Amino acid sequence: MTKTTVGLESKVREFITYITDLITVDGGIAVGDAVIPAYVVNLAVLLLAAFGIHQVARRLVLPGLKALSSKTGTHIDDIVFRCRLPQRAFHLIPATVMSIGLPLIMAPQSEALQLASKAISLYYVLIVLAVYDALLSAVRDIYDMSGKAQKVGITGTIQALKVTGVIASVIIAVSLLAGKSPIYFLSGLGAFTAILMLIFKDPILGLVAGVQLSTMDLVRKGDWIDIPKHGADGHVIDINLTTVRVRNWDRTITAIPAYELVSSSFKNWRGMFEGGGRRIKSAIRFRTSSIHFLTQEEYNHLSKIKLLREYFEKKMAEIEQFNAAECADCDISVPVNGRRLTNIGTYRAYCEAYLRRHPGINQELMLLVRLLQQTEMGVPLELYAFTSDVMWVGHEAVQSDIFDHLMAIAPEFGLVIFQRS
């Protein structure tokens, strides 16, 4: 026991003696009859002292600390006050005053003292839990201000820790009321595991899934996810311990159990935004009957197109070299003999050259123009590329601009776009 505590107890005992003498000597009450009045007066004074100290701390000290924190250059102390951590911690002051004063007023082994001690202990547990909750909230808000919060969220972990704190507080409170060690109750939890799993299946699965989503970085707040099973297609607006909420593109909100994102598949479009490109994968269909070899007149016309100059130089040199080596003894005027240019092949080269020079296309990602399997709806020419603008509106504007031009220029190559009549 420290000298400060000893000195405090001696002062309190002197005060109690003073109150008793005041009642017996000055009040004219016999010493035997003054026990209860002195006890009531001392208890009332102790309660007033505890209340008064708390009020001084709450009305004078706390505002001073808050004003001081507002003048600092960091936001950490502001977050601490916003989460009410000091406000809750100051509730420990009256409990401490009562825990020191009650043993000096009451008989050491009395039932009243034991009941009061249990009540104060339960109050301590409640306040410590409130402080623990505010501390975790402050840690979460401080973490959310950092750059790491956009990559790895800790909301699920914080909520799991809060639930753990509540469970631990309940166990401690029950052990205080029963007068037994918390280990005694922890050892008995195994018998109720099956029942708990049956009754609280969804919350437990959600708890585990929430931690997995945070630690494995499967989904973050703000991610665009697509879950056809639940009709969810939009941005994640909230991730908590048991539920993930998605604001769909039609402005509706879908709430999905967190364990569904762990147990089943879903599509997260985050990689598209981080990769810097949004995919174009669409095809233009042409009538098969419009595909043919280029005539000399068509060649002369198309050779005037700037984007095709390099293609024609390279391709014509390649064709002439092949025909000279392989078709020296055959009639080149017959279309089946030798190699020659086609209108759709030239158009395909034009499409690729056009995409290579388009300012809205990310040239660092894959770019491909290819013919697909012919069907009863014609020959599809597919464009596979990525726009630099990953946002929906900008992406669609670039894609529409590209296909507007390519469909409008197709007749220059003698191609007819397929349309069911």
Coordinates of C-alpha atoms in Angstrom, one line a residue:
M1 CA 0.0 0.0 0.0
T2 CA 1.5 3.4 -1.0
K3 CA 2.0 6.3 1.3
T4 CA -0.6 8.3 -0.7
T5 CA -3.2 5.6 -0.2
V6 CA -2.4 5.4 3.5
G7 CA -2.6 9.1 3.9
L8 CA -6.0 9.2 2.0
E9 CA -7.4 6.5 4.2
S10 CA -6.3 8.3 7.4
K11 CA -7.9 11.5 6.2
V12 CA -11.2 9.6 5.4
R13 CA -11.2 8.0 8.8
E14 CA -10.6 11.3 10.5
F15 CA -13.6 12.7 8.6
I16 CA -15.7 9.7 9.6
T17 CA -14.8 10.2 13.2
Y18 CA -15.6 13.9 12.9
I19 CA -19.0 13.1 11.5
T20 CA -19.7 10.6 14.3
D21 CA -18.6 13.1 17.0
L22 CA -20.7 15.8 15.4
I23 CA -23.8 13.6 15.6
T24 CA -23.1 12.3 19.1
V25 CA -21.6 15.3 20.9
D26 CA -23.1 18.2 19.1
G27 CA -26.4 16.4 18.2
G28 CA -26.9 15.0 21.7
I29 CA -27.4 11.4 20.4
A30 CA -26.0 8.4 22.2
V31 CA -23.0 6.7 20.7
G32 CA -25.0 3.4 20.1
D33 CA -27.8 5.2 18.4
A34 CA -25.5 7.3 16.2
V35 CA -24.2 4.4 14.1
I36 CA -26.9 4.4 11.5
P37 CA -27.2 8.2 11.2
A38 CA -23.4 8.5 10.9
Y39 CA -23.4 5.7 8.3
V40 CA -26.1 7.4 6.2
V41 CA -24.3 10.8 6.5
N42 CA -20.9 9.3 5.5
L43 CA -22.4 7.4 2.6
A44 CA -24.2 10.5 1.4
V45 CA -21.0 12.5 1.7
L46 CA -19.1 9.8 -0.2
L47 CA -21.7 9.8 -3.0
L48 CA -21.6 13.6 -3.2
A49 CA -17.8 13.5 -3.4
A50 CA -17.8 10.9 -6.2
F51 CA -20.5 12.9 -8.1
G52 CA -18.7 16.2 -7.5
I53 CA -15.3 14.9 -8.7
H54 CA -16.9 13.5 -11.8
Q55 CA -18.7 16.7 -12.6
V56 CA -15.5 18.7 -12.1
A57 CA -13.7 16.4 -14.5
R58 CA -16.5 16.4 -17.0
R59 CA -17.2 20.1 -17.0
L60 CA -13.8 21.6 -16.5
V61 CA -11.0 19.1 -17.3
L62 CA -12.7 17.5 -20.3
P63 CA -13.6 20.7 -22.2
G64 CA -10.0 21.9 -21.5
L65 CA -8.5 18.8 -23.1
K66 CA -10.9 19.0 -26.0
A67 CA -10.0 22.7 -26.7
L68 CA -6.3 21.7 -26.5
S69 CA -6.8 18.9 -29.0
S70 CA -8.5 21.2 -31.5
K71 CA -5.3 23.3 -31.6
T72 CA -3.0 20.5 -32.4
G73 CA -1.9 19.7 -36.0
T74 CA -3.0 16.0 -35.9
H75 CA -6.5 14.7 -36.3
I76 CA -5.9 11.6 -34.1
D77 CA -6.9 13.4 -30.9
D78 CA -10.0 14.8 -32.7
I79 CA -11.0 11.3 -33.6
V80 CA -10.4 10.1 -30.0
F81 CA -12.9 12.7 -28.7
R82 CA -15.4 12.0 -31.5
C83 CA -15.4 8.4 -30.5
R84 CA -16.0 9.5 -26.8
L85 CA -13.0 7.7 -25.4
P86 CA -12.1 10.3 -22.7
Q87 CA -15.8 10.9 -21.9
R88 CA -16.3 7.2 -21.2
A89 CA -12.9 6.8 -19.4
F90 CA -13.9 9.6 -16.9
H91 CA -16.7 7.4 -15.6
L92 CA -14.0 5.4 -13.9
I93 CA -13.4 8.3 -11.5
P94 CA -16.6 8.0 -9.4
A95 CA -16.2 4.2 -9.3
T96 CA -12.6 4.6 -8.0
V97 CA -13.8 7.0 -5.3
M98 CA -16.5 4.7 -4.2
S99 CA -14.2 1.6 -4.2
I100 CA -11.8 3.5 -1.9
G101 CA -14.4 5.0 0.4
L102 CA -16.9 2.2 0.9
P103 CA -14.5 -0.1 2.9
L104 CA -13.7 2.8 5.2
I105 CA -17.4 3.4 5.9
M106 CA -18.8 -0.1 6.1
A107 CA -17.8 -3.0 8.3
P108 CA -15.1 -5.1 6.5
Q109 CA -17.0 -8.4 6.4
S110 CA -20.5 -7.0 6.1
E111 CA -22.9 -8.2 3.5
A112 CA -23.6 -4.6 2.5
L113 CA -20.0 -4.1 1.7
Q114 CA -19.8 -7.3 -0.4
L115 CA -22.9 -6.3 -2.4
A116 CA -21.6 -2.8 -2.9
S117 CA -18.2 -4.2 -4.0
K118 CA -19.9 -6.5 -6.6
A119 CA -21.9 -3.6 -7.9
I120 CA -18.8 -1.4 -8.3
S121 CA -17.0 -4.3 -10.0
L122 CA -19.9 -4.7 -12.4
Y123 CA -19.8 -1.0 -13.0
Y124 CA -16.0 -1.3 -13.7
V125 CA -16.7 -4.1 -16.2
L126 CA -19.3 -2.0 -18.0
I127 CA -17.1 1.1 -18.2
V128 CA -14.1 -0.8 -19.3
L129 CA -16.2 -2.4 -22.1
A130 CA -17.4 1.0 -23.2
V131 CA -13.8 2.3 -23.2
Y132 CA -12.7 -0.8 -25.2
D133 CA -15.5 -0.2 -27.7
A134 CA -14.6 3.5 -28.1
L135 CA -10.9 2.6 -28.4
L136 CA -11.6 0.1 -31.2
S137 CA -13.8 2.7 -33.0
A138 CA -11.0 5.3 -32.8
V139 CA -8.5 2.7 -34.2
R140 CA -10.8 2.0 -37.1
D141 CA -11.4 5.7 -37.9
I142 CA -7.7 6.5 -37.7
Y143 CA -6.9 3.5 -39.9
D144 CA -9.5 4.7 -42.4
M145 CA -7.6 7.9 -42.8
S146 CA -4.5 6.0 -44.0
G147 CA -3.8 4.9 -47.6
K148 CA -3.9 1.3 -46.6
A149 CA -7.6 1.5 -45.8
Q150 CA -8.4 1.5 -49.5
K151 CA -6.6 -1.8 -50.0
V152 CA -7.3 -3.7 -46.8
G153 CA -10.4 -2.9 -44.7
I154 CA -10.5 -3.7 -41.0
T155 CA -14.2 -3.1 -40.3
G156 CA -14.9 -6.8 -40.0
T157 CA -12.0 -7.4 -37.7
I158 CA -12.9 -4.4 -35.5
Q159 CA -16.5 -5.7 -35.2
A160 CA -15.2 -9.2 -34.4
L161 CA -13.0 -7.8 -31.6
K162 CA -16.0 -5.8 -30.3
V163 CA -18.1 -9.0 -30.1
T164 CA -15.2 -10.8 -28.4
G165 CA -15.1 -8.0 -25.8
V166 CA -18.8 -8.2 -25.2
I167 CA -18.6 -12.0 -24.7
A168 CA -15.6 -11.6 -22.3
S169 CA -17.4 -8.9 -20.3
V170 CA -20.5 -11.1 -20.0
I171 CA -18.4 -14.0 -18.7
I172 CA -16.6 -11.8 -16.2
A173 CA -19.8 -10.2 -15.0
V174 CA -21.4 -13.7 -14.5
S175 CA -18.4 -14.9 -12.6
L176 CA -18.5 -11.9 -10.3
L177 CA -22.1 -12.4 -9.5
A178 CA -21.6 -16.2 -9.0
G179 CA -18.4 -15.7 -7.1
K180 CA -16.5 -18.2 -9.2
S181 CA -13.5 -17.9 -11.6
P182 CA -14.1 -17.1 -15.3
I183 CA -12.3 -20.3 -16.2
Y184 CA -15.1 -22.2 -14.6
F185 CA -17.6 -20.8 -17.1
L186 CA -15.2 -21.0 -20.0
S187 CA -14.7 -24.8 -19.4
G188 CA -18.5 -25.2 -19.5
L189 CA -18.9 -23.6 -22.9
G190 CA -17.9 -26.7 -24.7
A191 CA -21.1 -28.4 -23.8
F192 CA -23.2 -25.7 -25.5
T193 CA -21.1 -25.5 -28.7
A194 CA -23.5 -27.6 -30.8
I195 CA -26.5 -25.6 -29.6
L196 CA -24.7 -22.3 -30.2
M197 CA -23.8 -23.4 -33.7
L198 CA -27.4 -24.4 -34.4
I199 CA -29.0 -21.2 -33.1
F200 CA -26.3 -18.7 -34.1
K201 CA -25.2 -20.3 -37.4
D202 CA -25.6 -17.2 -39.5
P203 CA -23.9 -14.7 -37.1
I204 CA -21.0 -17.1 -36.6
L205 CA -20.6 -17.7 -40.3
G206 CA -20.8 -14.0 -40.9
L207 CA -18.2 -13.4 -38.2
V208 CA -15.7 -15.7 -39.8
A209 CA -16.5 -14.5 -43.3
G210 CA -16.2 -10.9 -42.3
V211 CA -12.7 -11.5 -41.0
Q212 CA -11.8 -13.4 -44.2
L213 CA -13.1 -10.7 -46.4
S214 CA -10.9 -8.2 -44.6
T215 CA -7.7 -10.2 -44.2
M216 CA -7.8 -11.7 -47.7
D217 CA -8.8 -8.4 -49.3
L218 CA -11.6 -10.0 -51.4
V219 CA -13.8 -7.0 -51.4
R220 CA -13.4 -3.4 -50.4
K221 CA -15.8 -0.5 -49.8
G222 CA -16.3 1.2 -53.2
D223 CA -15.6 -2.0 -55.3
W224 CA -17.9 -2.8 -58.2
I225 CA -19.0 -6.4 -57.7
D226 CA -21.4 -8.6 -59.7
I227 CA -23.3 -11.4 -58.0
P228 CA -26.0 -12.7 -60.3
K229 CA -27.2 -15.2 -57.7
H230 CA -28.5 -12.3 -55.5
G231 CA -29.2 -9.9 -58.3
A232 CA -26.4 -7.6 -57.1
D233 CA -24.5 -5.5 -59.7
G234 CA -23.0 -2.2 -58.4
H235 CA -20.8 -0.6 -55.9
V236 CA -20.2 -1.8 -52.3
I237 CA -21.3 0.9 -49.9
D238 CA -20.9 -0.9 -46.6
I239 CA -19.1 -4.0 -45.2
N240 CA -19.9 -5.1 -41.7
L241 CA -19.6 -8.2 -39.6
T242 CA -22.4 -10.1 -41.2
T243 CA -23.6 -8.2 -44.2
V244 CA -22.3 -6.6 -47.4
R245 CA -24.5 -3.9 -48.9
V246 CA -24.4 -3.1 -52.6
R247 CA -25.9 -0.1 -54.3
N248 CA -27.0 -1.4 -57.7
W249 CA -26.9 0.6 -60.9
D250 CA -30.7 1.1 -60.8
R251 CA -30.1 2.8 -57.3
T252 CA -31.6 -0.1 -55.4
I253 CA -29.7 -1.6 -52.5
T254 CA -29.0 -5.4 -52.1
A255 CA -27.9 -6.8 -48.7
I256 CA -25.9 -10.0 -49.0
P257 CA -24.7 -12.3 -46.2
A258 CA -20.9 -11.9 -45.8
Y259 CA -20.4 -15.7 -45.9
E260 CA -22.0 -15.8 -49.4
L261 CA -19.0 -13.9 -50.8
V262 CA -16.7 -16.5 -49.3
S263 CA -18.7 -19.7 -50.0
S264 CA -19.8 -18.8 -53.6
S265 CA -18.2 -17.0 -56.5
F266 CA -18.6 -13.4 -57.4
K267 CA -17.0 -10.9 -59.9
N268 CA -15.0 -8.0 -58.6
W269 CA -14.2 -5.3 -61.2
R270 CA -11.5 -3.7 -59.0
G271 CA -8.7 -5.2 -61.2
M272 CA -10.1 -3.3 -64.2
F273 CA -9.9 0.0 -62.4
E274 CA -6.4 -0.7 -61.1
G275 CA -5.2 -2.0 -64.4
G276 CA -6.0 1.2 -66.2
G277 CA -8.2 -0.3 -69.0
R278 CA -11.8 -1.3 -69.6
R279 CA -12.4 -3.9 -72.2
I280 CA -14.0 -3.6 -75.6
K281 CA -15.1 -7.0 -76.9
S282 CA -17.7 -6.6 -79.6
A283 CA -18.1 -7.6 -83.2
I284 CA -19.4 -6.2 -86.5
R285 CA -21.1 -8.9 -88.7
F286 CA -20.8 -8.8 -92.5
R287 CA -22.7 -10.6 -95.3
T288 CA -20.7 -13.5 -96.6
S289 CA -21.6 -12.6 -100.2
S290 CA -19.9 -9.2 -99.8
I291 CA -16.4 -10.7 -99.1
H292 CA -14.2 -10.8 -102.2
F293 CA -10.7 -10.2 -103.6
L294 CA -9.7 -6.6 -104.1
T295 CA -10.0 -5.3 -107.7
Q296 CA -7.3 -3.0 -109.1
E297 CA -9.8 -0.2 -108.9
E298 CA -10.5 -0.9 -105.3
Y299 CA -6.8 -1.2 -104.5
N300 CA -6.2 2.2 -106.2
H301 CA -9.0 3.8 -104.1
L302 CA -8.0 2.2 -100.8
S303 CA -4.2 3.0 -101.2
K304 CA -5.1 6.6 -100.8
I305 CA -6.0 6.0 -97.1
K306 CA -3.2 7.1 -94.9
L307 CA -3.6 4.4 -92.3
L308 CA -3.3 1.7 -95.0
R309 CA -0.1 2.8 -96.7
E310 CA 2.3 0.9 -94.4
Y311 CA 0.0 -2.2 -94.6
F312 CA -0.1 -2.1 -98.5
E313 CA 3.7 -1.7 -98.8
K314 CA 4.4 -4.6 -96.5
K315 CA 1.7 -6.9 -97.8
M316 CA 2.2 -6.2 -101.5
A317 CA 5.9 -6.9 -101.2
E318 CA 5.1 -10.2 -99.4
I319 CA 2.5 -11.2 -102.0
E320 CA 4.8 -10.4 -105.0
Q321 CA 7.7 -12.3 -103.5
F322 CA 5.4 -15.4 -102.9
N323 CA 3.8 -15.3 -106.3
A324 CA 7.2 -14.9 -108.0
A325 CA 8.6 -18.0 -106.2
E326 CA 5.5 -20.2 -106.1
C327 CA 3.5 -19.2 -109.2
A328 CA 6.1 -18.6 -111.8
D329 CA 4.5 -21.1 -114.2
C330 CA 0.9 -20.3 -113.6
D331 CA -1.6 -17.6 -114.7
I332 CA -1.8 -15.0 -111.9
S333 CA -4.9 -13.5 -113.6
V334 CA -6.9 -16.5 -112.4
P335 CA -8.0 -15.7 -108.8
V336 CA -7.4 -19.2 -107.5
N337 CA -3.7 -18.9 -108.5
G338 CA -1.3 -17.2 -106.1
R339 CA -2.0 -14.9 -103.3
R340 CA -3.9 -11.6 -103.4
L341 CA -5.6 -9.1 -101.1
T342 CA -9.2 -9.4 -99.8
N343 CA -11.5 -6.6 -98.9
I344 CA -12.2 -8.0 -95.4
G345 CA -8.5 -8.6 -94.7
T346 CA -7.7 -5.0 -95.7
Y347 CA -10.6 -3.8 -93.6
R348 CA -9.3 -5.8 -90.7
A349 CA -5.8 -4.2 -91.1
Y350 CA -7.5 -0.8 -91.2
C351 CA -9.4 -1.5 -88.0
E352 CA -6.2 -2.4 -86.2
A353 CA -4.3 0.6 -87.5
Y354 CA -7.2 2.8 -86.5
L355 CA -7.2 1.4 -82.9
R356 CA -3.4 1.7 -82.7
R357 CA -3.7 5.5 -83.2
H358 CA -6.9 6.1 -81.3
P359 CA -6.3 8.4 -78.3
G360 CA -8.9 6.7 -76.2
I361 CA -7.3 3.2 -76.4
N362 CA -4.8 2.0 -73.9
Q363 CA -1.9 0.9 -76.1
E364 CA -0.1 -1.0 -73.3
L365 CA -2.9 -3.6 -73.0
M366 CA -3.9 -6.3 -75.5
L367 CA -5.3 -5.1 -78.8
L368 CA -6.7 -7.6 -81.3
V369 CA -8.9 -7.6 -84.4
R370 CA -9.9 -11.1 -85.6
L371 CA -12.5 -13.0 -87.6
L372 CA -14.8 -15.3 -85.7
Q373 CA -16.6 -18.5 -86.7
Q374 CA -19.0 -17.9 -89.5
T375 CA -22.7 -18.4 -88.6
E376 CA -26.1 -18.0 -90.3
M377 CA -25.8 -14.3 -89.2
G378 CA -22.7 -13.7 -91.4
V379 CA -19.0 -13.3 -90.6
P380 CA -18.2 -11.6 -87.3
L381 CA -15.2 -9.3 -87.1
E382 CA -14.4 -8.9 -83.4
L383 CA -12.6 -6.0 -81.8
Y384 CA -10.7 -6.7 -78.6
A385 CA -9.1 -3.7 -76.9
F386 CA -9.1 -1.6 -73.7
T387 CA -10.1 2.0 -73.3
S388 CA -8.0 4.2 -71.2
D389 CA -11.1 5.6 -69.5
V390 CA -12.4 2.9 -67.1
M391 CA -15.5 4.9 -66.0
W392 CA -18.7 3.7 -67.6
V393 CA -19.7 6.9 -69.4
G394 CA -16.3 7.6 -70.8
H395 CA -15.8 4.0 -71.8
E396 CA -19.1 3.8 -73.7
A397 CA -18.4 7.1 -75.4
V398 CA -15.0 5.9 -76.8
Q399 CA -16.5 2.5 -77.8
S400 CA -19.4 4.1 -79.6
D401 CA -17.1 6.5 -81.4
I402 CA -15.0 3.7 -82.6
F403 CA -17.9 1.6 -83.9
D404 CA -19.6 4.6 -85.4
H405 CA -16.6 5.2 -87.6
L406 CA -15.8 1.5 -88.5
M407 CA -19.4 0.8 -89.5
A408 CA -19.6 4.0 -91.6
I409 CA -16.3 3.2 -93.4
A410 CA -17.1 -0.4 -94.2
P411 CA -18.9 0.3 -97.6
E412 CA -15.6 1.9 -98.7
F413 CA -14.2 -1.7 -98.7
G414 CA -17.1 -3.2 -100.5
L415 CA -18.4 -4.8 -97.3
V416 CA -22.1 -5.0 -96.4
I417 CA -23.0 -5.1 -92.7
F418 CA -25.4 -8.0 -92.0
Q419 CA -28.9 -7.2 -91.0
R420 CA -31.7 -9.8 -90.7
S421 CA -34.5 -8.9 -93.2

